[in-house]
Amino acid sequence: MENMFELLAEDIEVTDKPDAPPLEVRNGDIEFDNVHFGYTPERTVLHGVSFTVRKGETVALVRFYQHSPAF
C-alpha cells in the first residue's frame, strides 16, 4: 500500500516518444498498440500490450497470481 500512496503523491509527468503520432479521436474507441508501462524504468509491468476498447465498454487489467489463495 505504501508504494501506491507514493505513486499517487508524485507529480504527473507524461512524456511522449519523440516520434509518437498525434492522438486521433475516432468514434469513441480506444486502441492500445504495443504499450509498455512501468512505475519506474527498472520496474516495467506491461510489455507490448495491444487491445481495443469499444465505445461503451468497460475494461479492467487484472494481474493473475497462479499460487494465490482462493476466495
PDB file of C-alpha atoms in Angstrom:
ATOM      1  CA  MET A   1       0.000   0.000   0.000  1.00  0.00           C
ATOM      2  CA  GLU A   2       2.853   2.363   0.762  1.00  0.00           C
ATOM      3  CA  ASN A   3       4.067   2.139  -2.858  1.00  0.00           C
ATOM      4  CA  MET A   4       0.595   3.076  -4.094  1.00  0.00           C
ATOM      5  CA  PHE A   5       0.446   6.173  -1.882  1.00  0.00           C
ATOM      6  CA  GLU A   6       3.923   7.203  -3.009  1.00  0.00           C
ATOM      7  CA  LEU A   7       2.815   6.883  -6.627  1.00  0.00           C
ATOM      8  CA  LEU A   8      -0.338   8.935  -6.043  1.00  0.00           C
ATOM      9  CA  ALA A   9       1.694  11.678  -4.332  1.00  0.00           C
ATOM     10  CA  GLU A  10       4.024  12.143  -7.319  1.00  0.00           C
ATOM     11  CA  ASP A  11       3.599  14.964  -9.811  1.00  0.00           C
ATOM     12  CA  ILE A  12       2.207  13.766 -13.122  1.00  0.00           C
ATOM     13  CA  GLU A  13       4.783  13.738 -15.890  1.00  0.00           C
ATOM     14  CA  VAL A  14       3.739  12.380 -19.248  1.00  0.00           C
ATOM     15  CA  THR A  15       6.398  12.284 -21.915  1.00  0.00           C
ATOM     16  CA  ASP A  16       5.615  11.046 -25.392  1.00  0.00           C
ATOM     17  CA  LYS A  17       8.237   9.408 -27.507  1.00  0.00           C
ATOM     18  CA  PRO A  18       9.775  11.925 -29.930  1.00  0.00           C
ATOM     19  CA  ASP A  19       8.319  10.036 -32.924  1.00  0.00           C
ATOM     20  CA  ALA A  20       4.880   9.381 -31.348  1.00  0.00           C
ATOM     21  CA  PRO A  21       1.970  10.040 -33.738  1.00  0.00           C
ATOM     22  CA  PRO A  22      -0.633  12.617 -32.676  1.00  0.00           C
ATOM     23  CA  LEU A  23      -3.672  11.425 -30.722  1.00  0.00           C
ATOM     24  CA  GLU A  24      -6.608  10.677 -33.021  1.00  0.00           C
ATOM     25  CA  VAL A  25     -10.158  10.615 -31.638  1.00  0.00           C
ATOM     26  CA  ARG A  26     -12.457   8.484 -33.794  1.00  0.00           C
ATOM     27  CA  ASN A  27     -15.939   7.197 -32.896  1.00  0.00           C
ATOM     28  CA  GLY A  28     -15.106   6.780 -29.190  1.00  0.00           C
ATOM     29  CA  ASP A  29     -12.951   3.633 -29.450  1.00  0.00           C
ATOM     30  CA  ILE A  30      -9.576   3.487 -27.704  1.00  0.00           C
ATOM     31  CA  GLU A  31      -6.789   1.384 -29.163  1.00  0.00           C
ATOM     32  CA  PHE A  32      -3.656   0.384 -27.272  1.00  0.00           C
ATOM     33  CA  ASP A  33      -0.934  -0.746 -29.653  1.00  0.00           C
ATOM     34  CA  ASN A  34       2.318  -2.188 -28.312  1.00  0.00           C
ATOM     35  CA  VAL A  35       2.051  -0.358 -24.962  1.00  0.00           C
ATOM     36  CA  HIS A  36       4.879  -0.579 -22.440  1.00  0.00           C
ATOM     37  CA  PHE A  37       4.415   0.791 -18.915  1.00  0.00           C
ATOM     38  CA  GLY A  38       6.392   0.831 -15.716  1.00  0.00           C
ATOM     39  CA  TYR A  39       6.195   2.580 -12.390  1.00  0.00           C
ATOM     40  CA  THR A  40       9.920   3.185 -12.791  1.00  0.00           C
ATOM     41  CA  PRO A  41      12.191   2.439 -15.772  1.00  0.00           C
ATOM     42  CA  GLU A  42      13.601  -0.538 -13.862  1.00  0.00           C
ATOM     43  CA  ARG A  43      10.176  -1.984 -12.997  1.00  0.00           C
ATOM     44  CA  THR A  44       8.047  -2.386 -16.109  1.00  0.00           C
ATOM     45  CA  VAL A  45       4.737  -4.167 -15.687  1.00  0.00           C
ATOM     46  CA  LEU A  46       3.281  -4.051 -19.206  1.00  0.00           C
ATOM     47  CA  HIS A  47       5.320  -5.321 -22.143  1.00  0.00           C
ATOM     48  CA  GLY A  48       3.941  -4.836 -25.669  1.00  0.00           C
ATOM     49  CA  VAL A  49       0.249  -4.947 -24.702  1.00  0.00           C
ATOM     50  CA  SER A  50      -2.264  -4.377 -27.521  1.00  0.00           C
ATOM     51  CA  PHE A  51      -6.063  -4.273 -27.327  1.00  0.00           C
ATOM     52  CA  THR A  52      -9.075  -2.183 -28.351  1.00  0.00           C
ATOM     53  CA  VAL A  53     -11.806  -0.854 -26.067  1.00  0.00           C
ATOM     54  CA  ARG A  54     -15.004  -0.173 -27.993  1.00  0.00           C
ATOM     55  CA  LYS A  55     -17.241   2.780 -27.235  1.00  0.00           C
ATOM     56  CA  GLY A  56     -19.385   1.915 -24.197  1.00  0.00           C
ATOM     57  CA  GLU A  57     -17.207  -0.990 -22.996  1.00  0.00           C
ATOM     58  CA  THR A  58     -15.595  -1.188 -19.575  1.00  0.00           C
ATOM     59  CA  VAL A  59     -12.232  -2.915 -19.257  1.00  0.00           C
ATOM     60  CA  ALA A  60     -10.081  -3.816 -16.259  1.00  0.00           C
ATOM     61  CA  LEU A  61      -6.488  -5.015 -16.254  1.00  0.00           C
ATOM     62  CA  VAL A  62      -6.150  -7.651 -13.548  1.00  0.00           C
ATOM     63  CA  ARG A  63      -2.991  -9.480 -12.595  1.00  0.00           C
ATOM     64  CA  PHE A  64      -3.366 -13.237 -12.209  1.00  0.00           C
ATOM     65  CA  TYR A  65      -1.436 -14.914  -9.415  1.00  0.00           C
ATOM     66  CA  GLN A  66      -1.152 -18.636 -10.084  1.00  0.00           C
ATOM     67  CA  HIS A  67      -0.494 -19.512  -6.446  1.00  0.00           C
ATOM     68  CA  SER A  68      -2.823 -17.013  -4.799  1.00  0.00           C
ATOM     69  CA  PRO A  69      -5.303 -18.189  -2.151  1.00  0.00           C
ATOM     70  CA  ALA A  70      -8.830 -18.902  -3.364  1.00  0.00           C
ATOM     71  CA  PHE A  71     -11.587 -16.552  -2.273  1.00  0.00           C
TER      72      PHE A  71
END
